[in-house]
């Protein structure tokens, strides 16, 4: 798919969301409702087979959501499903989920879904990497080559930012828009020359295709050549203005339990091992290429997970807002966003 086609497809995706597309169109799998909480607050939440969802799972297992007064109806999405999650939020199929800031900003910039960014479940920025086949020694050598990433996600943004470091654009490569698992398989089979894989995919690829080169990683952004702007791309808990208005107590209860129960259970040295085991089991369920505990431990160590107080500090810092504004300007320069969204309305911190 060409860059122009990918952008057009994403715009149609968001337009369908504004028209109230059914959740079934997004293709999630319903997990089912849990027992009613004492206070009766209920949220329908979109999940991925990812560490943040693993924390939600362990928090649920310990009964901490119920204690906080919120019941979760869980809906599972496939990997790198940011645009589909945004669609489901727009249609009312779910009321809360987490996506990377790229998908959140692209959804907000569509102008039809009043998205609200209410917290940070994790910071996976250090885990992104551009992997290449042998013989490709530098980013400029990718000119004209087939490079895979999942369009409209942080992986796509990472690739565009890497190319910009070397005064290159997506049009200088043959961009191949593939779902995470498909891109991973394509690279291992040699059908594409390079890839920005999912977090789990990065370590799987490195173990399966041992001649893979890590062509560009997180730390390279602050080194010459080109701009030395750090790469900051948080995952965000995202909802809509309507849900904020109708379900603020449930959202507050959810965030309190997630950050100050689930995350604290993870970062506490006394329970960390068990937390990682629970998260690994959750992420691996129904996966063709399971992640072992050692890899999951490395993923979690490189990620950022925060208690509620720390999250509020992060979201009220200037560099958080600046990172979102930088990304908006970047996609405006690429023609992916036409008008800058109003971030002053989108960033909500009074639920923390």
Coordinates of C-alpha atoms in Angstrom, one line a residue:
X1 CA 0.0 0.0 0.0
X2 CA 1.3 3.5 -0.9
X3 CA 1.7 6.2 1.7
X4 CA -1.1 8.1 0.1
X5 CA -3.4 5.1 0.1
X6 CA -2.5 4.3 3.8
X7 CA -3.4 7.9 4.8
X8 CA -6.6 7.8 2.8
X9 CA -7.5 4.4 4.4
X10 CA -6.9 5.8 7.9
X11 CA -9.1 8.9 7.2
X12 CA -11.9 6.6 6.0
X13 CA -11.5 4.5 9.1
X14 CA -12.0 7.5 11.4
X15 CA -14.9 8.8 9.3
X16 CA -16.7 5.5 9.7
X17 CA -16.1 5.8 13.5
X18 CA -17.9 9.2 13.5
X19 CA -20.8 7.6 11.7
X20 CA -21.2 5.2 14.6
X21 CA -19.7 2.1 13.1
X22 CA -20.5 -1.1 15.0
X23 CA -17.9 -2.5 17.4
X24 CA -18.1 -5.7 15.4
X25 CA -16.4 -4.0 12.5
X26 CA -13.3 -3.6 14.6
X27 CA -13.1 -7.4 15.1
X28 CA -12.5 -7.7 18.9
X29 CA -13.2 -10.7 20.9
X30 CA -15.5 -10.3 23.9
X31 CA -14.1 -11.6 27.1
X32 CA -17.3 -11.1 29.1
X33 CA -18.4 -9.1 32.2
X34 CA -17.3 -9.7 35.7
X35 CA -19.4 -9.6 38.9
X36 CA -21.0 -6.3 39.8
X37 CA -18.9 -4.1 42.0
X38 CA -20.3 -2.7 45.3
X39 CA -20.7 0.9 43.9
X40 CA -22.0 -0.3 40.5
X41 CA -19.5 1.7 38.4
X42 CA -19.0 -0.2 35.1
X43 CA -16.6 0.4 32.2
X44 CA -16.2 -1.4 28.9
X45 CA -12.5 -1.5 28.3
X46 CA -10.5 -2.4 25.2
X47 CA -7.4 -4.5 25.9
X48 CA -4.4 -5.8 24.0
X49 CA -2.0 -8.8 24.7
X50 CA 0.4 -6.3 26.1
X51 CA 2.1 -5.6 29.6
X52 CA -0.3 -2.8 30.5
X53 CA -3.2 -5.2 29.9
X54 CA -1.3 -7.8 32.0
X55 CA -1.3 -5.3 34.9
X56 CA -5.1 -4.9 34.4
X57 CA -5.4 -8.6 34.5
X58 CA -3.4 -9.1 37.7
X59 CA -5.3 -6.1 39.3
X60 CA -8.6 -7.9 38.5
X61 CA -7.3 -11.2 39.8
X62 CA -6.5 -9.6 43.2
X63 CA -10.0 -8.0 43.3
X64 CA -8.6 -4.4 43.5
X65 CA -10.9 -3.0 40.8
X66 CA -13.9 -4.4 42.7
X67 CA -12.6 -2.9 46.0
X68 CA -12.2 0.4 44.3
X69 CA -15.8 0.2 43.1
X70 CA -15.5 -0.4 39.3
X71 CA -16.6 -3.4 37.2
X72 CA -14.8 -4.0 33.9
X73 CA -16.3 -5.5 30.7
X74 CA -13.3 -6.5 28.8
X75 CA -12.9 -6.5 25.0
X76 CA -9.8 -7.9 23.4
X77 CA -8.2 -6.4 20.3
X78 CA -5.3 -7.8 18.1
X79 CA -1.8 -6.3 18.3
X80 CA -1.1 -2.7 17.1
X81 CA -4.9 -2.1 16.8
X82 CA -4.8 1.6 17.6
X83 CA -7.0 2.8 14.8
X84 CA -9.6 0.1 15.6
X85 CA -9.6 1.0 19.2
X86 CA -10.2 4.7 18.3
X87 CA -13.1 3.5 16.1
X88 CA -14.6 1.5 18.9
X89 CA -14.4 4.5 21.2
X90 CA -16.0 6.7 18.6
X91 CA -18.9 4.2 18.1
X92 CA -19.4 3.8 21.8
X93 CA -18.5 0.1 21.7
X94 CA -16.0 0.7 24.5
X95 CA -15.6 3.5 26.9
X96 CA -11.9 3.2 27.8
X97 CA -8.7 1.8 26.4
X98 CA -5.0 2.5 25.9
X99 CA -3.3 3.3 22.7
X100 CA 0.0 5.0 21.8
X101 CA 0.0 8.7 21.5
X102 CA 0.3 8.5 17.7
X103 CA -3.0 6.7 17.3
X104 CA -4.6 9.0 19.9
X105 CA -3.5 12.2 18.1
X106 CA -4.5 10.9 14.7
X107 CA -7.9 10.1 16.1
X108 CA -8.3 13.4 17.8
X109 CA -7.1 15.3 14.7
X110 CA -9.9 13.7 12.7
X111 CA -12.1 16.2 14.4
X112 CA -15.1 13.9 14.9
X113 CA -14.3 12.0 18.1
X114 CA -13.9 14.1 21.3
X115 CA -11.0 12.0 22.8
X116 CA -9.6 12.6 26.2
X117 CA -6.2 11.5 27.4
X118 CA -6.6 10.7 31.1
X119 CA -3.5 8.8 32.2
X120 CA -0.3 7.1 31.1
X121 CA -0.3 3.3 31.4
X122 CA 3.3 2.9 30.3
X123 CA 6.1 4.4 28.3
X124 CA 7.4 1.9 25.7
X125 CA 9.6 4.4 23.8
X126 CA 12.9 2.7 24.7
X127 CA 11.7 -0.6 23.2
X128 CA 11.3 0.6 19.6
X129 CA 13.9 -0.2 17.0
X130 CA 14.5 -0.3 13.3
X131 CA 15.8 -3.7 12.3
X132 CA 17.4 -4.4 8.9
X133 CA 18.7 -7.4 6.9
X134 CA 22.4 -8.0 6.5
X135 CA 24.1 -5.7 4.0
X136 CA 22.1 -2.6 5.0
X137 CA 24.7 -0.7 7.1
X138 CA 22.9 2.6 7.5
X139 CA 19.5 4.3 7.3
X140 CA 20.3 6.0 3.9
X141 CA 20.8 2.5 2.4
X142 CA 17.1 1.9 2.9
X143 CA 16.3 4.2 -0.1
X144 CA 14.1 2.3 -2.5
X145 CA 13.9 -0.7 -0.1
X146 CA 10.8 -2.4 1.3
X147 CA 10.4 -1.3 4.9
X148 CA 7.5 -2.6 7.0
X149 CA 5.6 -1.0 9.9
X150 CA 2.0 -0.8 11.1
X151 CA 0.4 2.4 9.7
X152 CA -1.1 4.9 12.1
X153 CA 0.8 3.6 15.1
X154 CA 3.8 4.6 17.1
X155 CA 5.8 2.1 15.0
X156 CA 4.9 4.2 11.9
X157 CA 5.8 7.4 13.7
X158 CA 9.2 6.0 14.9
X159 CA 10.0 5.0 11.3
X160 CA 9.2 8.5 10.0
X161 CA 11.2 10.1 12.7
X162 CA 14.2 7.9 11.9
X163 CA 14.1 8.8 8.3
X164 CA 13.8 12.5 9.0
X165 CA 17.1 12.3 11.0
X166 CA 18.8 11.5 7.7
X167 CA 16.8 14.1 5.7
X168 CA 14.6 11.3 4.2
X169 CA 10.9 10.8 3.8
X170 CA 8.6 7.8 3.7
X171 CA 8.4 8.4 -0.1
X172 CA 12.1 7.6 -0.3
X173 CA 11.4 4.0 0.7
X174 CA 8.8 1.5 -0.3
X175 CA 6.7 1.6 2.8
X176 CA 4.8 -1.6 3.5
X177 CA 1.8 -1.2 5.8
X178 CA 1.5 -4.5 7.6
X179 CA -0.1 -5.7 10.8
X180 CA 2.5 -6.5 13.5
X181 CA 2.4 -10.3 13.1
X182 CA 2.4 -10.1 9.3
X183 CA 5.3 -7.7 9.2
X184 CA 7.3 -9.9 11.6
X185 CA 6.7 -13.0 9.4
X186 CA 7.6 -11.0 6.3
X187 CA 10.9 -9.8 7.7
X188 CA 11.9 -13.3 9.0
X189 CA 11.1 -14.7 5.6
X190 CA 13.1 -12.1 3.8
X191 CA 10.1 -10.4 2.0
X192 CA 11.0 -7.0 3.3
X193 CA 14.4 -5.4 3.9
X194 CA 13.7 -3.8 7.2
X195 CA 11.0 -3.4 9.8
X196 CA 9.9 -1.5 12.9
X197 CA 8.4 -4.4 14.8
X198 CA 6.1 -4.6 17.8
X199 CA 7.9 -4.7 21.1
X200 CA 7.5 -8.5 21.4
X201 CA 8.3 -8.9 17.7
X202 CA 11.7 -7.2 18.1
X203 CA 13.0 -9.8 20.5
X204 CA 11.4 -12.7 18.6
X205 CA 13.0 -11.5 15.3
X206 CA 16.4 -11.2 16.9
X207 CA 16.2 -14.7 18.2
X208 CA 14.9 -16.2 15.0
X209 CA 17.0 -14.3 12.5
X210 CA 20.3 -13.9 14.2
X211 CA 21.9 -11.9 11.4
X212 CA 19.4 -9.1 11.9
X213 CA 21.0 -5.7 12.4
X214 CA 19.6 -3.2 14.9
X215 CA 20.0 -0.3 12.5
X216 CA 18.5 2.4 14.7
X217 CA 17.4 2.4 18.3
X218 CA 15.9 4.9 20.9
X219 CA 19.3 6.2 22.0
X220 CA 20.3 7.2 18.5
X221 CA 17.7 10.0 18.3
X222 CA 19.9 12.3 20.5
X223 CA 23.0 11.7 18.4
X224 CA 24.0 13.4 15.1
X225 CA 23.3 13.6 12.3
X226 CA 20.1 15.6 11.9
X227 CA 17.8 16.8 14.7
X228 CA 18.6 15.6 18.2
X229 CA 15.1 15.8 19.6
X230 CA 14.5 12.8 22.0
X231 CA 11.8 10.3 21.0
X232 CA 9.0 10.5 23.5
X233 CA 5.9 8.4 22.8
X234 CA 3.8 7.4 25.8
X235 CA 0.9 5.0 25.7
X236 CA -2.2 6.8 26.9
X237 CA -5.4 5.8 28.6
X238 CA -8.0 7.2 26.3
X239 CA -11.7 7.8 26.6
X240 CA -14.2 10.3 25.3
X241 CA -15.7 13.5 26.7
X242 CA -19.1 11.7 27.0
X243 CA -17.6 9.0 29.2
X244 CA -15.8 11.5 31.3
X245 CA -19.1 13.3 32.0
X246 CA -21.1 10.1 32.6
X247 CA -18.6 7.8 34.3
X248 CA -16.0 10.0 36.1
X249 CA -16.3 8.0 39.4
X250 CA -15.7 4.7 37.6
X251 CA -12.7 6.2 35.7
X252 CA -11.2 7.5 38.9
X253 CA -11.6 4.1 40.6
X254 CA -10.1 2.4 37.6
X255 CA -7.0 4.6 37.5
X256 CA -6.5 4.4 41.3
X257 CA -6.6 0.6 41.3
X258 CA -4.4 0.3 38.1
X259 CA -1.6 2.7 39.3
X260 CA -1.6 2.4 43.0
X261 CA -2.4 -1.3 43.3
X262 CA -1.4 -3.1 40.0
X263 CA 1.6 -1.0 39.1
X264 CA 2.8 -0.9 42.7
X265 CA 2.6 -4.7 42.8
X266 CA 4.8 -4.8 39.7
X267 CA 7.5 -2.4 41.0
X268 CA 7.6 -3.8 44.5
X269 CA 10.7 -6.0 44.7
X270 CA 8.9 -8.4 46.9
X271 CA 6.1 -9.1 44.4
X272 CA 7.8 -8.2 41.1
X273 CA 8.7 -11.8 40.1
X274 CA 5.1 -13.0 40.6
X275 CA 3.8 -9.9 38.7
X276 CA 6.1 -10.6 35.7
X277 CA 4.9 -14.2 35.7
X278 CA 1.3 -13.1 35.7
X279 CA 1.9 -10.5 32.9
X280 CA 3.8 -13.0 30.8
X281 CA 1.0 -15.6 31.1
X282 CA -1.5 -13.0 30.0
X283 CA 0.5 -11.7 27.1
X284 CA 1.3 -15.3 25.9
X285 CA -2.3 -16.6 26.0
X286 CA -3.4 -17.7 22.5
X287 CA -0.2 -16.4 21.0
X288 CA 1.6 -18.3 18.2
X289 CA 5.0 -16.9 19.3
X290 CA 5.0 -16.8 23.1
X291 CA 7.3 -14.5 25.0
X292 CA 9.4 -16.1 27.8
X293 CA 9.7 -14.6 31.3
X294 CA 13.3 -13.4 30.6
X295 CA 12.3 -11.4 27.6
X296 CA 9.2 -10.1 29.3
X297 CA 11.3 -9.0 32.3
X298 CA 13.6 -7.1 29.9
X299 CA 10.6 -5.5 28.2
X300 CA 9.2 -4.4 31.6
X301 CA 12.6 -3.1 32.8
X302 CA 12.9 -0.9 29.7
X303 CA 9.4 0.4 30.0
X304 CA 8.0 3.0 32.3
X305 CA 5.2 2.2 34.8
X306 CA 4.1 4.8 37.3
X307 CA 2.0 5.2 40.4
X308 CA -0.8 7.7 40.3
X309 CA 1.1 10.7 41.8
X310 CA 4.0 10.2 39.3
X311 CA 1.6 10.0 36.3
X312 CA 0.0 13.3 37.3
X313 CA 3.4 14.9 37.5
X314 CA 4.3 13.6 34.1
X315 CA 1.1 14.7 32.5
X316 CA 1.4 18.2 33.9
X317 CA 5.0 18.7 32.8
X318 CA 5.8 20.9 29.9
X319 CA 7.7 18.1 28.0
X320 CA 4.6 15.9 27.9
X321 CA 2.6 18.6 26.2
X322 CA 5.6 19.5 24.0
X323 CA 6.0 15.9 22.9
X324 CA 2.4 15.8 21.7
X325 CA 2.7 19.1 20.0
X326 CA 6.0 18.0 18.3
X327 CA 4.3 14.9 17.0
X328 CA 1.3 16.9 15.7
X329 CA 3.6 19.3 13.8
X330 CA 5.6 16.3 12.5
X331 CA 2.4 14.7 11.0
X332 CA 1.2 18.1 9.8
X333 CA 4.5 18.4 7.8
X334 CA 3.9 15.0 6.4
X335 CA 0.3 15.9 5.4
X336 CA -1.2 13.3 7.8
X337 CA -2.8 15.9 10.0
X338 CA -4.5 19.0 8.4
X339 CA -5.4 21.0 11.5
X340 CA -3.7 20.9 15.0
X341 CA -6.2 19.5 17.6
X342 CA -6.9 21.4 20.8
X343 CA -4.7 19.6 23.3
X344 CA -5.9 21.9 26.1
X345 CA -9.2 20.0 26.0
X346 CA -7.8 16.6 25.3
X347 CA -5.4 16.4 28.3
X348 CA -7.5 15.6 31.4
X349 CA -5.7 15.2 34.8
X350 CA -8.4 15.7 37.4
X351 CA -9.3 12.0 37.3
X352 CA -5.9 11.2 38.9

